[in-house]
Amino acid sequence: MIDSSAPIGIFDSGIGGMTVASAVTKLLPLENTIYFGDTAHLPYGDKSTAAIQAYSIKICNMLLQQNCKLILIACNSASAAAFELVKEYVGSKAKVFNVIDPVVDYIKEHYNGKTIGLIGTKQTVSSNVYKKKVDALGKNVDLKSLATPLLAPMIEEGFFDNNISESIIASYLSDPSLASIEALILGCTHYPLIKNQIGKYYGDKVEILDTSEIVANSLRAWLEQHYLINEKGSGARQFYVSDYTLSFEQSTEIFFGRQIQLAHYPLWE
């Protein structure tokens, strides 16, 4: 029996998952959350499937020890590489969410017969997971994908909303493979941080799908449906990292409006 007062666990390789964590805490302010940033192994986008699976299981083990009622894989690369394994590992102890299925469900509802673009890490794009799931909808959606490997490390290093990020974004989005799209999936949880710059490039002619908001809404709907909303929680936020960095601690302020105290939790010690 899952306890509604138990925390929500959220993990990512770095700061990207905080876009989802921030969206979740805005929608569900009373929920207690535990965030794990695997900073020792970021970014996940250029790691092997086996490595991502190993990291994900280790992190889930830690979140299960904290009695999380729900574990959200707030990373597209890990969602593509490790979701099925994590779900099997966690079993009935907690609900496991990924950041891909809610977006596919959203496309099913709103984009019948449309041409949609997807940008993400090499791992997410080469896994072909979005295309397989979108094709399986039978909604005649034409999905055009492009790996954009420089974007996540660029954002991790704090390069957004400036000329450097603008030229890198323009270089990717002008790729012929994204021609004639009507909407663009931000297929990496880092990318909402450059959503405005991407929107500016397209001049509002292409709808930008902010996966963090879509995932947060889906998560809330599931909790409501299963009567697992925490209505008496304190909204406590705990943050763990596998490798402490000052830049990561400072980055948390971008998402939560205040500096967060990080707890160091090495995965292999």
mmCIF file of C-alpha atoms in Angstrom:
data_model
loop_
_atom_site.group_PDB
_atom_site.id
_atom_site.type_symbol
_atom_site.label_atom_id
_atom_site.label_comp_id
_atom_site.label_asym_id
_atom_site.label_seq_id
_atom_site.Cartn_x
_atom_site.Cartn_y
_atom_site.Cartn_z
ATOM 1 C CA MET A 1 0.000 0.000 0.000
ATOM 2 C CA ILE A 2 1.532 3.319 -1.104
ATOM 3 C CA ASP A 3 1.376 6.116 1.476
ATOM 4 C CA SER A 4 0.057 9.458 0.148
ATOM 5 C CA SER A 5 2.281 11.378 2.597
ATOM 6 C CA ALA A 6 5.453 9.738 1.231
ATOM 7 C CA PRO A 7 7.761 11.923 -0.876
ATOM 8 C CA ILE A 8 8.132 12.123 -4.652
ATOM 9 C CA GLY A 9 11.603 11.152 -5.887
ATOM 10 C CA ILE A 10 12.994 12.877 -8.978
ATOM 11 C CA PHE A 11 16.347 12.183 -10.620
ATOM 12 C CA ASP A 12 18.462 13.365 -13.524
ATOM 13 C CA SER A 13 22.120 13.476 -14.481
ATOM 14 C CA GLY A 14 22.379 17.152 -13.559
ATOM 15 C CA ILE A 15 20.346 20.350 -13.425
ATOM 16 C CA GLY A 16 18.054 19.558 -16.372
ATOM 17 C CA GLY A 17 15.582 17.564 -14.276
ATOM 18 C CA MET A 18 15.067 20.625 -12.116
ATOM 19 C CA THR A 19 12.880 22.073 -14.867
ATOM 20 C CA VAL A 20 10.521 19.149 -14.193
ATOM 21 C CA ALA A 21 11.004 19.318 -10.406
ATOM 22 C CA SER A 22 10.157 23.028 -10.471
ATOM 23 C CA ALA A 23 7.013 22.408 -12.568
ATOM 24 C CA VAL A 24 5.951 19.608 -10.169
ATOM 25 C CA THR A 25 6.427 21.751 -7.047
ATOM 26 C CA LYS A 26 4.447 24.635 -8.585
ATOM 27 C CA LEU A 27 1.537 22.313 -9.386
ATOM 28 C CA LEU A 28 1.790 20.345 -6.114
ATOM 29 C CA PRO A 29 3.230 22.737 -3.520
ATOM 30 C CA LEU A 30 2.435 20.522 -0.504
ATOM 31 C CA GLU A 31 4.223 17.446 -1.862
ATOM 32 C CA ASN A 32 7.560 16.608 -0.261
ATOM 33 C CA THR A 33 10.204 16.024 -2.923
ATOM 34 C CA ILE A 34 13.654 14.456 -3.055
ATOM 35 C CA TYR A 35 15.833 15.417 -6.012
ATOM 36 C CA PHE A 36 18.941 13.475 -7.020
ATOM 37 C CA GLY A 37 21.394 14.962 -9.511
ATOM 38 C CA ASP A 38 23.952 12.413 -10.702
ATOM 39 C CA THR A 39 26.565 15.102 -11.230
ATOM 40 C CA ALA A 40 29.425 12.566 -11.114
ATOM 41 C CA HIS A 41 28.207 11.053 -14.381
ATOM 42 C CA LEU A 42 26.665 13.941 -16.332
ATOM 43 C CA PRO A 43 25.680 14.223 -19.076
ATOM 44 C CA TYR A 44 23.835 10.939 -19.667
ATOM 45 C CA GLY A 45 23.274 11.755 -23.342
ATOM 46 C CA ASP A 46 26.646 10.378 -24.471
ATOM 47 C CA LYS A 47 26.742 7.375 -22.112
ATOM 48 C CA SER A 48 26.018 3.752 -23.063
ATOM 49 C CA THR A 49 22.647 2.174 -22.306
ATOM 50 C CA ALA A 50 24.295 -0.215 -19.817
ATOM 51 C CA ALA A 51 25.966 2.633 -17.912
ATOM 52 C CA ILE A 52 22.736 4.664 -17.683
ATOM 53 C CA GLN A 53 20.860 1.600 -16.450
ATOM 54 C CA ALA A 54 23.465 0.977 -13.742
ATOM 55 C CA TYR A 55 23.314 4.603 -12.532
ATOM 56 C CA SER A 56 19.507 4.610 -12.592
ATOM 57 C CA ILE A 57 19.157 1.446 -10.500
ATOM 58 C CA LYS A 58 21.612 2.796 -7.896
ATOM 59 C CA ILE A 59 19.689 6.065 -7.632
ATOM 60 C CA CYS A 60 16.313 4.307 -7.438
ATOM 61 C CA ASN A 61 17.643 2.145 -4.638
ATOM 62 C CA MET A 62 18.477 5.293 -2.670
ATOM 63 C CA LEU A 63 15.044 6.820 -3.388
ATOM 64 C CA LEU A 64 13.293 3.610 -2.313
ATOM 65 C CA GLN A 65 15.231 3.756 0.971
ATOM 66 C CA GLN A 66 13.619 7.196 1.423
ATOM 67 C CA ASN A 67 10.188 5.519 0.923
ATOM 68 C CA CYS A 68 9.275 7.535 -2.173
ATOM 69 C CA LYS A 69 5.718 6.865 -3.400
ATOM 70 C CA LEU A 70 6.597 7.876 -6.944
ATOM 71 C CA ILE A 71 9.924 7.978 -8.798
ATOM 72 C CA LEU A 72 10.173 10.301 -11.775
ATOM 73 C CA ILE A 73 13.013 9.701 -14.222
ATOM 74 C CA ALA A 74 13.416 13.389 -15.115
ATOM 75 C CA CYS A 75 15.825 12.706 -17.955
ATOM 76 C CA ASN A 76 14.993 11.707 -21.527
ATOM 77 C CA SER A 77 18.198 9.683 -21.968
ATOM 78 C CA ALA A 78 17.501 7.647 -18.808
ATOM 79 C CA SER A 79 13.799 7.376 -19.704
ATOM 80 C CA ALA A 80 14.785 5.902 -23.071
ATOM 81 C CA ALA A 81 17.507 3.603 -21.728
ATOM 82 C CA ALA A 82 16.344 2.526 -18.272
ATOM 83 C CA PHE A 83 12.581 2.982 -17.746
ATOM 84 C CA GLU A 84 11.537 -0.640 -18.307
ATOM 85 C CA LEU A 85 14.388 -1.953 -16.138
ATOM 86 C CA VAL A 86 13.685 0.541 -13.342
ATOM 87 C CA LYS A 87 9.962 -0.246 -13.437
ATOM 88 C CA GLU A 88 10.726 -3.946 -13.058
ATOM 89 C CA TYR A 89 13.242 -3.272 -10.266
ATOM 90 C CA VAL A 90 10.917 -0.996 -8.278
ATOM 91 C CA GLY A 91 7.905 -3.304 -8.713
ATOM 92 C CA SER A 92 4.937 -2.406 -6.509
ATOM 93 C CA LYS A 93 6.986 -0.341 -4.027
ATOM 94 C CA ALA A 94 6.440 2.900 -5.965
ATOM 95 C CA LYS A 95 5.000 4.212 -9.223
ATOM 96 C CA VAL A 96 7.688 4.910 -11.835
ATOM 97 C CA PHE A 97 7.171 7.782 -14.288
ATOM 98 C CA ASN A 98 9.271 8.749 -17.280
ATOM 99 C CA VAL A 99 9.315 11.994 -19.263
ATOM 100 C CA ILE A 100 8.537 10.445 -22.662
ATOM 101 C CA ASP A 101 5.115 8.756 -22.332
ATOM 102 C CA PRO A 102 3.248 11.887 -21.115
ATOM 103 C CA VAL A 103 4.565 13.791 -24.149
ATOM 104 C CA VAL A 104 3.503 11.001 -26.535
ATOM 105 C CA ASP A 105 0.022 11.064 -24.929
ATOM 106 C CA TYR A 106 -0.082 14.849 -25.439
ATOM 107 C CA ILE A 107 0.821 14.441 -29.128
ATOM 108 C CA LYS A 108 -1.948 11.851 -29.495
ATOM 109 C CA GLU A 109 -4.486 14.380 -28.221
ATOM 110 C CA HIS A 110 -3.329 17.466 -30.136
ATOM 111 C CA TYR A 111 -1.265 16.661 -33.252
ATOM 112 C CA ASN A 112 -3.137 14.255 -35.479
ATOM 113 C CA GLY A 113 -1.657 14.405 -39.013
ATOM 114 C CA LYS A 114 0.937 17.052 -38.113
ATOM 115 C CA THR A 115 4.672 17.303 -38.738
ATOM 116 C CA ILE A 116 6.597 17.566 -35.469
ATOM 117 C CA GLY A 117 10.279 18.070 -34.709
ATOM 118 C CA LEU A 118 12.242 16.560 -31.838
ATOM 119 C CA ILE A 119 15.576 17.727 -30.469
ATOM 120 C CA GLY A 120 17.429 15.743 -27.820
ATOM 121 C CA THR A 121 20.683 14.057 -26.842
ATOM 122 C CA LYS A 122 22.382 11.439 -28.993
ATOM 123 C CA GLN A 123 21.129 8.718 -26.621
ATOM 124 C CA THR A 124 17.484 9.849 -26.843
ATOM 125 C CA VAL A 125 17.464 10.333 -30.617
ATOM 126 C CA SER A 126 19.430 7.174 -31.492
ATOM 127 C CA SER A 127 17.185 5.065 -29.224
ATOM 128 C CA ASN A 128 14.333 5.955 -31.625
ATOM 129 C CA VAL A 129 11.971 5.647 -28.655
ATOM 130 C CA TYR A 130 9.887 8.726 -29.525
ATOM 131 C CA LYS A 131 9.455 7.662 -33.164
ATOM 132 C CA LYS A 132 8.407 4.128 -32.244
ATOM 133 C CA LYS A 133 5.854 5.373 -29.703
ATOM 134 C CA VAL A 134 4.513 8.151 -31.972
ATOM 135 C CA ASP A 135 4.218 5.784 -34.967
ATOM 136 C CA ALA A 136 2.355 3.294 -32.757
ATOM 137 C CA LEU A 137 -0.322 5.955 -32.114
ATOM 138 C CA GLY A 138 -1.576 5.531 -35.690
ATOM 139 C CA LYS A 139 -2.282 9.277 -35.869
ATOM 140 C CA ASN A 140 -0.322 9.958 -39.072
ATOM 141 C CA VAL A 141 2.211 12.133 -37.202
ATOM 142 C CA ASP A 142 5.451 12.771 -39.108
ATOM 143 C CA LEU A 143 8.236 13.003 -36.493
ATOM 144 C CA LYS A 144 11.551 14.549 -37.555
ATOM 145 C CA SER A 145 14.384 14.062 -35.050
ATOM 146 C CA LEU A 146 17.744 15.797 -34.630
ATOM 147 C CA ALA A 147 20.453 15.060 -32.057
ATOM 148 C CA THR A 148 21.670 18.319 -30.492
ATOM 149 C CA PRO A 149 24.532 17.147 -28.234
ATOM 150 C CA LEU A 150 26.044 20.562 -27.465
ATOM 151 C CA LEU A 151 22.908 21.992 -25.863
ATOM 152 C CA ALA A 152 22.847 20.112 -22.528
ATOM 153 C CA PRO A 153 26.522 20.736 -21.621
ATOM 154 C CA MET A 154 26.121 24.349 -22.794
ATOM 155 C CA ILE A 155 23.210 24.806 -20.375
ATOM 156 C CA GLU A 156 25.033 22.961 -17.554
ATOM 157 C CA GLU A 157 27.845 25.494 -17.953
ATOM 158 C CA GLY A 158 25.414 28.401 -17.681
ATOM 159 C CA PHE A 159 25.482 29.422 -21.339
ATOM 160 C CA PHE A 160 21.912 30.418 -22.081
ATOM 161 C CA ASP A 161 20.247 33.709 -22.954
ATOM 162 C CA ASN A 162 23.417 35.008 -24.591
ATOM 163 C CA ASN A 163 25.030 35.306 -28.033
ATOM 164 C CA ILE A 164 26.931 32.030 -27.742
ATOM 165 C CA SER A 165 23.818 29.967 -27.037
ATOM 166 C CA GLU A 166 21.868 31.880 -29.683
ATOM 167 C CA SER A 167 24.293 30.946 -32.473
ATOM 168 C CA ILE A 168 24.500 27.263 -31.379
ATOM 169 C CA ILE A 169 20.684 27.039 -31.210
ATOM 170 C CA ALA A 170 20.318 28.671 -34.649
ATOM 171 C CA SER A 171 22.920 26.308 -36.116
ATOM 172 C CA TYR A 172 20.937 23.272 -34.955
ATOM 173 C CA LEU A 173 17.430 24.520 -35.727
ATOM 174 C CA SER A 174 18.375 25.557 -39.267
ATOM 175 C CA ASP A 175 19.239 21.917 -40.049
ATOM 176 C CA PRO A 176 17.230 20.741 -43.106
ATOM 177 C CA SER A 177 15.940 17.712 -41.175
ATOM 178 C CA LEU A 178 13.723 20.086 -39.128
ATOM 179 C CA ALA A 179 12.222 21.850 -42.167
ATOM 180 C CA SER A 180 8.440 22.412 -42.245
ATOM 181 C CA ILE A 181 7.722 21.373 -38.650
ATOM 182 C CA GLU A 182 4.583 22.708 -36.936
ATOM 183 C CA ALA A 183 5.686 21.944 -33.371
ATOM 184 C CA LEU A 184 8.968 21.091 -31.639
ATOM 185 C CA ILE A 185 9.393 18.658 -28.742
ATOM 186 C CA LEU A 186 12.087 19.740 -26.298
ATOM 187 C CA GLY A 187 13.340 16.171 -25.851
ATOM 188 C CA CYS A 188 15.752 16.924 -23.018
ATOM 189 C CA THR A 189 14.792 18.296 -19.611
ATOM 190 C CA HIS A 190 17.549 20.915 -19.873
ATOM 191 C CA TYR A 191 15.938 22.536 -22.893
ATOM 192 C CA PRO A 192 13.075 24.465 -21.218
ATOM 193 C CA LEU A 193 15.856 26.795 -20.010
ATOM 194 C CA ILE A 194 16.362 27.866 -23.636
ATOM 195 C CA LYS A 195 12.675 27.690 -24.593
ATOM 196 C CA ASN A 196 12.453 31.471 -25.075
ATOM 197 C CA GLN A 197 15.498 31.518 -27.343
ATOM 198 C CA ILE A 198 14.092 28.640 -29.401
ATOM 199 C CA GLY A 199 10.732 30.444 -29.615
ATOM 200 C CA LYS A 200 12.501 33.609 -30.720
ATOM 201 C CA TYR A 201 14.278 31.702 -33.514
ATOM 202 C CA TYR A 202 10.949 30.450 -34.877
ATOM 203 C CA GLY A 203 9.155 33.754 -34.320
ATOM 204 C CA ASP A 204 6.106 32.022 -32.807
ATOM 205 C CA LYS A 205 5.483 30.092 -36.058
ATOM 206 C CA VAL A 206 6.252 26.747 -34.370
ATOM 207 C CA GLU A 207 4.679 25.606 -31.113
ATOM 208 C CA ILE A 208 7.336 24.697 -28.544
ATOM 209 C CA LEU A 209 6.305 21.723 -26.415
ATOM 210 C CA ASP A 210 7.654 22.241 -22.902
ATOM 211 C CA THR A 211 7.938 18.676 -21.665
ATOM 212 C CA SER A 212 8.398 19.743 -18.023
ATOM 213 C CA GLU A 213 4.857 21.197 -17.855
ATOM 214 C CA ILE A 214 3.317 18.262 -19.743
ATOM 215 C CA VAL A 215 4.998 15.731 -17.411
ATOM 216 C CA ALA A 216 4.019 17.644 -14.254
ATOM 217 C CA ASN A 217 0.358 17.738 -15.335
ATOM 218 C CA SER A 218 0.395 14.020 -16.117
ATOM 219 C CA LEU A 219 1.970 13.229 -12.754
ATOM 220 C CA ARG A 220 -0.622 15.279 -10.871
ATOM 221 C CA ALA A 221 -3.459 13.576 -12.792
ATOM 222 C CA TRP A 222 -2.117 10.141 -11.822
ATOM 223 C CA LEU A 223 -1.804 11.076 -8.134
ATOM 224 C CA GLU A 224 -5.356 12.467 -8.124
ATOM 225 C CA GLN A 225 -6.726 9.377 -9.854
ATOM 226 C CA HIS A 226 -5.113 7.115 -7.234
ATOM 227 C CA TYR A 227 -5.958 9.343 -4.221
ATOM 228 C CA LEU A 228 -2.271 9.836 -3.470
ATOM 229 C CA ILE A 229 -2.122 13.643 -3.346
ATOM 230 C CA ASN A 230 -0.448 14.792 -0.135
ATOM 231 C CA GLU A 231 -2.872 17.397 1.213
ATOM 232 C CA LYS A 232 -1.106 17.881 4.552
ATOM 233 C CA GLY A 233 2.529 17.942 3.452
ATOM 234 C CA SER A 234 5.039 20.652 4.299
ATOM 235 C CA GLY A 235 6.433 20.980 0.775
ATOM 236 C CA ALA A 236 9.881 19.924 2.041
ATOM 237 C CA ARG A 237 12.614 19.849 -0.610
ATOM 238 C CA GLN A 238 15.711 17.680 -0.307
ATOM 239 C CA PHE A 239 18.550 17.730 -2.815
ATOM 240 C CA TYR A 240 21.274 15.130 -3.264
ATOM 241 C CA VAL A 241 24.185 15.033 -5.675
ATOM 242 C CA SER A 242 26.660 12.255 -6.436
ATOM 243 C CA ASP A 243 29.465 14.815 -6.778
ATOM 244 C CA TYR A 244 29.309 18.207 -5.103
ATOM 245 C CA THR A 245 29.956 21.257 -7.279
ATOM 246 C CA LEU A 246 29.466 24.902 -6.357
ATOM 247 C CA SER A 247 28.068 25.677 -9.828
ATOM 248 C CA PHE A 248 25.309 23.089 -9.323
ATOM 249 C CA GLU A 249 24.380 24.603 -5.969
ATOM 250 C CA GLN A 250 24.214 28.058 -7.544
ATOM 251 C CA SER A 251 22.130 26.737 -10.450
ATOM 252 C CA THR A 252 19.378 25.596 -8.084
ATOM 253 C CA GLU A 253 18.584 29.259 -7.441
ATOM 254 C CA ILE A 254 17.468 29.633 -11.077
ATOM 255 C CA PHE A 255 14.671 27.100 -10.490
ATOM 256 C CA PHE A 256 13.608 27.666 -6.902
ATOM 257 C CA GLY A 257 14.361 31.337 -6.295
ATOM 258 C CA ARG A 258 16.664 30.545 -3.394
ATOM 259 C CA GLN A 259 19.932 28.726 -2.883
ATOM 260 C CA ILE A 260 19.457 25.097 -1.941
ATOM 261 C CA GLN A 261 21.595 23.137 0.485
ATOM 262 C CA LEU A 262 22.951 20.066 -1.293
ATOM 263 C CA ALA A 263 23.682 16.747 0.410
ATOM 264 C CA HIS A 264 26.550 14.736 -1.060
ATOM 265 C CA TYR A 265 25.593 11.099 -1.736
ATOM 266 C CA PRO A 266 28.276 9.208 -3.701
ATOM 267 C CA LEU A 267 26.778 6.275 -5.581
ATOM 268 C CA TRP A 268 29.712 3.885 -5.424
ATOM 269 C CA GLU A 269 31.238 4.185 -1.948
#
